[in-house]
XYZ file of C-alpha atoms in Angstrom:
387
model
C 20.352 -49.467 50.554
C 23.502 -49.295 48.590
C 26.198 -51.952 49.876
C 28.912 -48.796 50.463
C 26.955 -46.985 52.958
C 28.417 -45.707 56.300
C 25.338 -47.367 57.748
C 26.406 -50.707 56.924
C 29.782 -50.408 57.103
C 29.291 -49.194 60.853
C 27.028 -52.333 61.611
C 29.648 -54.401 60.127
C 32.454 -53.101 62.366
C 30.800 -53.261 65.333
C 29.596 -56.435 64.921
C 33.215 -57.344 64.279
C 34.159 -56.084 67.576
C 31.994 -58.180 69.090
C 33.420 -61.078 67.271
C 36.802 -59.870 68.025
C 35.957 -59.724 71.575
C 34.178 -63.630 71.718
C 31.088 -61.855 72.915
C 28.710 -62.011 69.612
C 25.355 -63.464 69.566
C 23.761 -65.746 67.158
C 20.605 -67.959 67.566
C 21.496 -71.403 69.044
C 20.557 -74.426 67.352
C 17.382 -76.320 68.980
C 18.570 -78.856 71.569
C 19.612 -81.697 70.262
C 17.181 -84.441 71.550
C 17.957 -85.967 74.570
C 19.562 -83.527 76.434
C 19.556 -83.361 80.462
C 17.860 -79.767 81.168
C 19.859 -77.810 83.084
C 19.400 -74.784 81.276
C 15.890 -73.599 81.169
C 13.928 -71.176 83.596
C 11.157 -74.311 83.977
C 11.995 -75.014 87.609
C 8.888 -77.039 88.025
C 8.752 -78.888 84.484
C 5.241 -76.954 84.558
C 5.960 -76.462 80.687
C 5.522 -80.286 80.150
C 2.687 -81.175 82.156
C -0.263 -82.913 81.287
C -2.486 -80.265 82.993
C -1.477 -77.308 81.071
C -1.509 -79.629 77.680
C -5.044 -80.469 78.276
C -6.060 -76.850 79.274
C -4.529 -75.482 75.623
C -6.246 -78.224 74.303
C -9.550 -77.590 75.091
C -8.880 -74.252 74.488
C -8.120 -74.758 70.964
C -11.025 -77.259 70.286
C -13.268 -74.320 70.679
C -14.236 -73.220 67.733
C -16.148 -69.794 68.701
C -12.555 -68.307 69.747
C -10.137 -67.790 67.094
C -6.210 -68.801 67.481
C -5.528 -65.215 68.091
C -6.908 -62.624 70.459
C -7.365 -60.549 67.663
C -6.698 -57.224 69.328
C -5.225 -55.310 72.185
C -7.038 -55.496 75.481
C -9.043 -52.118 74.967
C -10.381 -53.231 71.857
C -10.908 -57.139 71.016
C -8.366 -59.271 73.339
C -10.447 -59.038 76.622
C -12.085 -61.984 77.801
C -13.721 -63.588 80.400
C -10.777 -66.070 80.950
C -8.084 -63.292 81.426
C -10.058 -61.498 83.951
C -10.459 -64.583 85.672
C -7.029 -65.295 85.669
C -6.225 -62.003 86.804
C -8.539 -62.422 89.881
C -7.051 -66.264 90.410
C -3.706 -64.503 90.800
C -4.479 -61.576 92.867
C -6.111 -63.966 95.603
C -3.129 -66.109 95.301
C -0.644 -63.362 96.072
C -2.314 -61.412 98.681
C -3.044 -58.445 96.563
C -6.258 -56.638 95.046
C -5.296 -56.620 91.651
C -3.522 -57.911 88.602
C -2.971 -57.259 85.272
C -1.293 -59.210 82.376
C 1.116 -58.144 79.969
C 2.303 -60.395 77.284
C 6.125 -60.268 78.591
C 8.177 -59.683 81.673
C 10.101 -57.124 79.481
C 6.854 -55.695 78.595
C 5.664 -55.478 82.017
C 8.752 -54.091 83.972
C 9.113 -51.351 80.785
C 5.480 -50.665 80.999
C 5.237 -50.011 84.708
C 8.910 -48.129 84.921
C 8.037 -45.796 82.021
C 4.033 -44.955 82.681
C 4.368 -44.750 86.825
C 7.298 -42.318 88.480
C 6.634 -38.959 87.123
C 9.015 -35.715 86.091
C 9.546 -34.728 89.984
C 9.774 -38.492 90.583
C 13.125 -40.434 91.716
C 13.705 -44.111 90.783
C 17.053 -46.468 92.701
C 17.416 -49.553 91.043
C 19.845 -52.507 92.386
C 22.551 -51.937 89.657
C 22.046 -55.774 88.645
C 18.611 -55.048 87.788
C 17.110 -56.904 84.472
C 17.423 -54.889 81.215
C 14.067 -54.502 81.256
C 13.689 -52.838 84.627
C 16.667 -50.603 83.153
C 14.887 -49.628 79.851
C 11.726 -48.939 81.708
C 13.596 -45.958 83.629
C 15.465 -44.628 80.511
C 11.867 -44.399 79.023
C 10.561 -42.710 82.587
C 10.522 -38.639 83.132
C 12.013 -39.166 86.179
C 15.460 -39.182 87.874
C 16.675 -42.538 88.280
C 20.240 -43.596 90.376
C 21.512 -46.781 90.757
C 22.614 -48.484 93.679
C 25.087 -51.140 94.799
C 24.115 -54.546 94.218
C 21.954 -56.161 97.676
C 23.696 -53.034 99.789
C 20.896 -51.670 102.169
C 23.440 -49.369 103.376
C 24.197 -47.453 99.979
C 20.330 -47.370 99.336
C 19.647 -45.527 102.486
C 22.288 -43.245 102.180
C 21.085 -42.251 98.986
C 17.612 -42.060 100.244
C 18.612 -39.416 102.722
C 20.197 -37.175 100.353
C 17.361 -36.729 97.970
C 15.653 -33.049 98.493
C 11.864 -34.010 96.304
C 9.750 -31.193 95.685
C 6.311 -31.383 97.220
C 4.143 -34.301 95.943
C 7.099 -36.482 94.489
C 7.566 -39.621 95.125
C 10.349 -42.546 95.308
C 10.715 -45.920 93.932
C 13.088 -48.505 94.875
C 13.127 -51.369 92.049
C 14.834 -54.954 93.062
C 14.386 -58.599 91.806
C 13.704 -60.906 94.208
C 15.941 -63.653 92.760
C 18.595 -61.756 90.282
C 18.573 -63.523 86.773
C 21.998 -63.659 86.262
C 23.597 -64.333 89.813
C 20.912 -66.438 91.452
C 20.980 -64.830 94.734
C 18.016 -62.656 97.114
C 17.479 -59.258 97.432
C 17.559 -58.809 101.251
C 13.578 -57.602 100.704
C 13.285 -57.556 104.927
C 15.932 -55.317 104.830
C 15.317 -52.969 101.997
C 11.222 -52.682 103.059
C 12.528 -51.613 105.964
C 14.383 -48.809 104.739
C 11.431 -47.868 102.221
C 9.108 -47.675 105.468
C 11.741 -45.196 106.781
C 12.087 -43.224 104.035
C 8.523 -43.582 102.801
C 9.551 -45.006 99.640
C 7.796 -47.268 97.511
C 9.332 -51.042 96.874
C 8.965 -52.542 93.326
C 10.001 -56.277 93.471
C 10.507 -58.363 90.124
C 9.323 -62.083 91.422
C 10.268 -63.562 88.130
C 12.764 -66.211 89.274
C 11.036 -66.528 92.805
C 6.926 -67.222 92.052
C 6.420 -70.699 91.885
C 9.382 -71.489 93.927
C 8.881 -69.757 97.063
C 5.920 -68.605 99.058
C 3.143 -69.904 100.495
C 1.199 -71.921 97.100
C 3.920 -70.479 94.868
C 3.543 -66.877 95.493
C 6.615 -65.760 95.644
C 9.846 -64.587 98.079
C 7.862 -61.510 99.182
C 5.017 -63.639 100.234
C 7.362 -65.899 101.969
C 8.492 -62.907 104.031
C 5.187 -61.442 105.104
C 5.558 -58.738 103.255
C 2.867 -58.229 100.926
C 1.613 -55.121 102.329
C 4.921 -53.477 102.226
C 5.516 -53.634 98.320
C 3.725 -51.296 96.194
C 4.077 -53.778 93.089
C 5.301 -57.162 91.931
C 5.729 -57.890 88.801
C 5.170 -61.605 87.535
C 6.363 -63.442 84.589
C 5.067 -66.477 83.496
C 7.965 -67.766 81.584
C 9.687 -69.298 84.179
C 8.455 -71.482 86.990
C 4.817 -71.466 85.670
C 6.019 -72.891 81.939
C 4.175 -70.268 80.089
C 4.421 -66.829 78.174
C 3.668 -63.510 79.396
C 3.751 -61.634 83.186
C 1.440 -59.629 85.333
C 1.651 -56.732 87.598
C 0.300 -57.478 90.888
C -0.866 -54.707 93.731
C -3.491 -52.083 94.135
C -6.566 -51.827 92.343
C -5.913 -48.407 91.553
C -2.017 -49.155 90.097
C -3.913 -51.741 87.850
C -6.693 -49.136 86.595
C -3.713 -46.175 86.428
C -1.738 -48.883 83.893
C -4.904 -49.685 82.156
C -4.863 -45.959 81.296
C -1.012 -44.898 81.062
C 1.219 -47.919 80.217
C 1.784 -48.117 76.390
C 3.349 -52.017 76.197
C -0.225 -53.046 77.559
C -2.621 -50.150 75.490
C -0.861 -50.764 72.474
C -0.004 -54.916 72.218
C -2.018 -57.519 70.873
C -3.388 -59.439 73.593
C -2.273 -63.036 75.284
C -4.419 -65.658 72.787
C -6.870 -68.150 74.921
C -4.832 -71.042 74.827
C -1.714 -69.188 76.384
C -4.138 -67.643 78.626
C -6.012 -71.304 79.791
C -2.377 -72.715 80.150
C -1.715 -70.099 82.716
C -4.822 -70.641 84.889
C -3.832 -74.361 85.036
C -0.686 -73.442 85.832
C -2.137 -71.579 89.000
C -4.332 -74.101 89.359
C -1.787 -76.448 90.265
C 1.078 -74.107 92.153
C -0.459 -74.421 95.298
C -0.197 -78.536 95.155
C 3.760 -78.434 94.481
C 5.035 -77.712 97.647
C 6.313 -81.904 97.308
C 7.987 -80.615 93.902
C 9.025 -77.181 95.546
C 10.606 -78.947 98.509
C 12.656 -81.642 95.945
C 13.576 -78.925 93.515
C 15.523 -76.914 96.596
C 17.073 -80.264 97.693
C 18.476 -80.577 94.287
C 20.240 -77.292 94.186
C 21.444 -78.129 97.591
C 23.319 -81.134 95.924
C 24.028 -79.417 92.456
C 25.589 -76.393 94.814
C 27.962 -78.893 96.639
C 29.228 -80.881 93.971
C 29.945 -77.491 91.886
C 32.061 -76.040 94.857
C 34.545 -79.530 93.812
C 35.260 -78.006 90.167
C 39.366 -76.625 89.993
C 39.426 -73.209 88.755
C 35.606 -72.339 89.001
C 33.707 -69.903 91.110
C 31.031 -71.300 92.599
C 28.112 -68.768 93.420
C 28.377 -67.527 97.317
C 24.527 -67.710 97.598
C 23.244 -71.243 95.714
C 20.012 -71.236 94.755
C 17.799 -72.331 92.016
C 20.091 -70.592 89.225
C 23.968 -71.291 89.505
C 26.397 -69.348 88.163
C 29.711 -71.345 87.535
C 31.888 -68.563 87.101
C 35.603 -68.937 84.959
C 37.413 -65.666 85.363
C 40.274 -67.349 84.150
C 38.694 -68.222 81.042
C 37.665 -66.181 77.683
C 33.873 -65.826 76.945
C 35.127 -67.780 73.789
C 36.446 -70.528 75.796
C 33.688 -70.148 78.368
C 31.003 -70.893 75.058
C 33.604 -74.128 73.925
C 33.303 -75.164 77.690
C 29.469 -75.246 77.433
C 29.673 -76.667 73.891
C 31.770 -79.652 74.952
C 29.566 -80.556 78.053
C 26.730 -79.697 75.683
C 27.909 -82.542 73.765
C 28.352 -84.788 76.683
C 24.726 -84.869 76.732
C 23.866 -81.678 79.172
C 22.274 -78.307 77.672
C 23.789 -76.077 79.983
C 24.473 -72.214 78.099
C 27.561 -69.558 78.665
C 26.963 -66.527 79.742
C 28.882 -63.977 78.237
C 29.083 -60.074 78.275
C 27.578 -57.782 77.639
C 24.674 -59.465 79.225
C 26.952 -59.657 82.388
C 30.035 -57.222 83.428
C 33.305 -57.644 81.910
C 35.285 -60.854 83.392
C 31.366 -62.106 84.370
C 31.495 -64.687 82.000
C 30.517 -68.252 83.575
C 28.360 -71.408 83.120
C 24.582 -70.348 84.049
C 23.778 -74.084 85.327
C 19.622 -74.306 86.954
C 18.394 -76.880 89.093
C 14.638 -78.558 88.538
C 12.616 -80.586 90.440
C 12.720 -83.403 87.340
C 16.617 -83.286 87.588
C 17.721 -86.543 89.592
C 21.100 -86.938 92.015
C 22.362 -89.036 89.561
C 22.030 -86.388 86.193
C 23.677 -84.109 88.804
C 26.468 -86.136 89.553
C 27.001 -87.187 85.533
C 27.175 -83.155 84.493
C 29.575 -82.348 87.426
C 31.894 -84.914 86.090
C 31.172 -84.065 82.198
C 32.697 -80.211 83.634
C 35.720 -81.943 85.181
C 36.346 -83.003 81.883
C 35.862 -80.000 79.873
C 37.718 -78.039 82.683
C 40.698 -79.962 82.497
């Protein structure tokens, strides 16, 4: 492509906007070695335990199954194993089906673009993931937003829709929001679906493994398995592995078999990913010890925060933290997070466009493996990159 062509030179000056505006992306680096975690989604420290090494192990020392699944699910990449895992986790939360993806991204995009129909109407929470929000664009249906956690704008919208006969609502939330760390108000909002005979779609990414009965998840804490069409799953967080699952009716699973093109069309989770994941599930319902530690921790993490000058604690502390700095560039916000990364904690800026303009802020995590004592040292390694 010649060097002079309005392509490029339009790449080039948006990407210089972004620079411009402190809010380009590069690759990190790897951690440096050493680093106190208070970065990563591995609430549990799931992603360094024996159990899952020795399940990937064995997996790999068998030399009938390849390193790769070698195939989409509807041709080679079924096995035994991932059906078995998909039974392990409909048992575990309450439902009569599952079936894995090989990404949360793929799974919310897959179920969002193959379910609602033409005549169909989707609200999403407006601080939805991206991937909930490129599922809809990729839907036939009519999607709104609503505000952020508000019950009230949802049902007022609910009442206005006129649906032509046979259409249907869905309502699409995250149980834990990525960015912000707080709940969806899911008593609430089933609620209103119940009244309005919608159907609730709840992303348990940040909550399974965390909450629940065993691990299952904030909807399972709440009773309220029976009153949510779908959850989807991912795997990347609390249970230290790759990939998700949608969990709820057996005739959902069977109708994304058939319809949703991230699972027809990508090259199946390999068996070592796949044993990792029934270890992993294996061992969620024997952390409640870890579970209770790892909420005690953001407890403390949450109070020592609130003593920063000029930060914005979040209102609702949970797990994920975060440290907002309106009065800060995203450029400063990323030399904030480089200096404390230097003090010897990987904590990561969040910058838009990922959140809104004047979002930026310090997305700080709690885990069960982080002590009082790392706490305590990162609070005052902020103080002094702060100051």
């Amino acid at each position: 492509m010649p060097e002079a062509s309005p392509l490029l030179h339009r790449l080039a000056r948006q990407l210089r906007q972004r620079e411009q505006a402190g809010t380009r992306r590069r690759l990190p680096p790897a951690p440096a070695a050493g680093l106190v975690d208070f970065a990563s989604n591995d609430y549990l420290g799931l992603s360094r335990h024996p159990a899952l090494r020795a399940a990937v192990q064995q997996a790999l020392s068998n030399e009938q199954a390849g390193l790769g699944s070698t195939g989409a699910r509807l041709l080679t990449g079924n096995s035994a194993a991932a059906e078995a895992l998909e039974a392990r986790m409909a048992a575990l939360h309450e439902a009569e089906a599952a079936l894995l993806f090989t990404s949360g991204y793929a799974a919310n995009h897959g179920f969002f673009a193959a379910l609602p129909q033409r005549a169909d109407v989707i609200l999403y929470d407006e601080a939805s993931h991206a991937s909930v929000k490129d599922g809809i664009r990729s839907s036939f249906a009519t999607a709104y937003s609503f505000r952020h956690k508000d019950g009230a704008d949802l049902r007022r919208r609910l009442a206005r829709l006129v649906l032509p006969a046979g259409a249907s609502v869905f309502v699409a939330v995250e149980a834990v929001y990525s960015m912000g760390g707080d709940q969806a108000p899911l008593r609430e909002l089933a609620a209103i679906c119940q009244e309005h005979g919608a159907h609730l779609v709840v992303d348990e990414a940040h909550s399974v493994g965390v909450y629940g009965p065993q691990g299952a998840g904030l909807v399972a804490e709440l009773g309220l398995t029976d009153q949510v069409l779908a959850r989807v799953v991912t795997f990347g967080k609390a249970l230290g592995g790759q990939g998700a699952a949608v969990v709820g009716p057996a005739l959902l699973r069977d109708y994304l078999l058939n319809f949703s093109r991230p699972f027809i069309y990508t090259t199946a989770l390999p068996a070592y990913t796949v044993a990792a994941l029934q270890a992993a599930y294996d061992l969620l319902p024997t952390l409640d010890a870890e579970r209770q530690l790892l909420r005690s921790r953001a407890a403390y993490l949450a109070e020592h925060l609130a003593t920063l000058p000029g930060a914005v604690p979040p209102a609702e502390p949970g797990v994920i933290q975060p440290l907002r700095l309106p009065d800060l560039s995203p450029a400063q916000v990323r030399a904030v997070a480089a200096q404390v990364q230097q003090a010897g904690f990987d904590v990561r800026a969040i910058v838009p466009p990922t959140v809104p303009a004047g979002g930026q802020c310090l997305r700080i995590i709690a885990h069960s493996f982080n002590s009082e004592s790392d706490i305590d040292d990162l609070v005052s390694a902020l103080r002094t990159a702060l100051a």
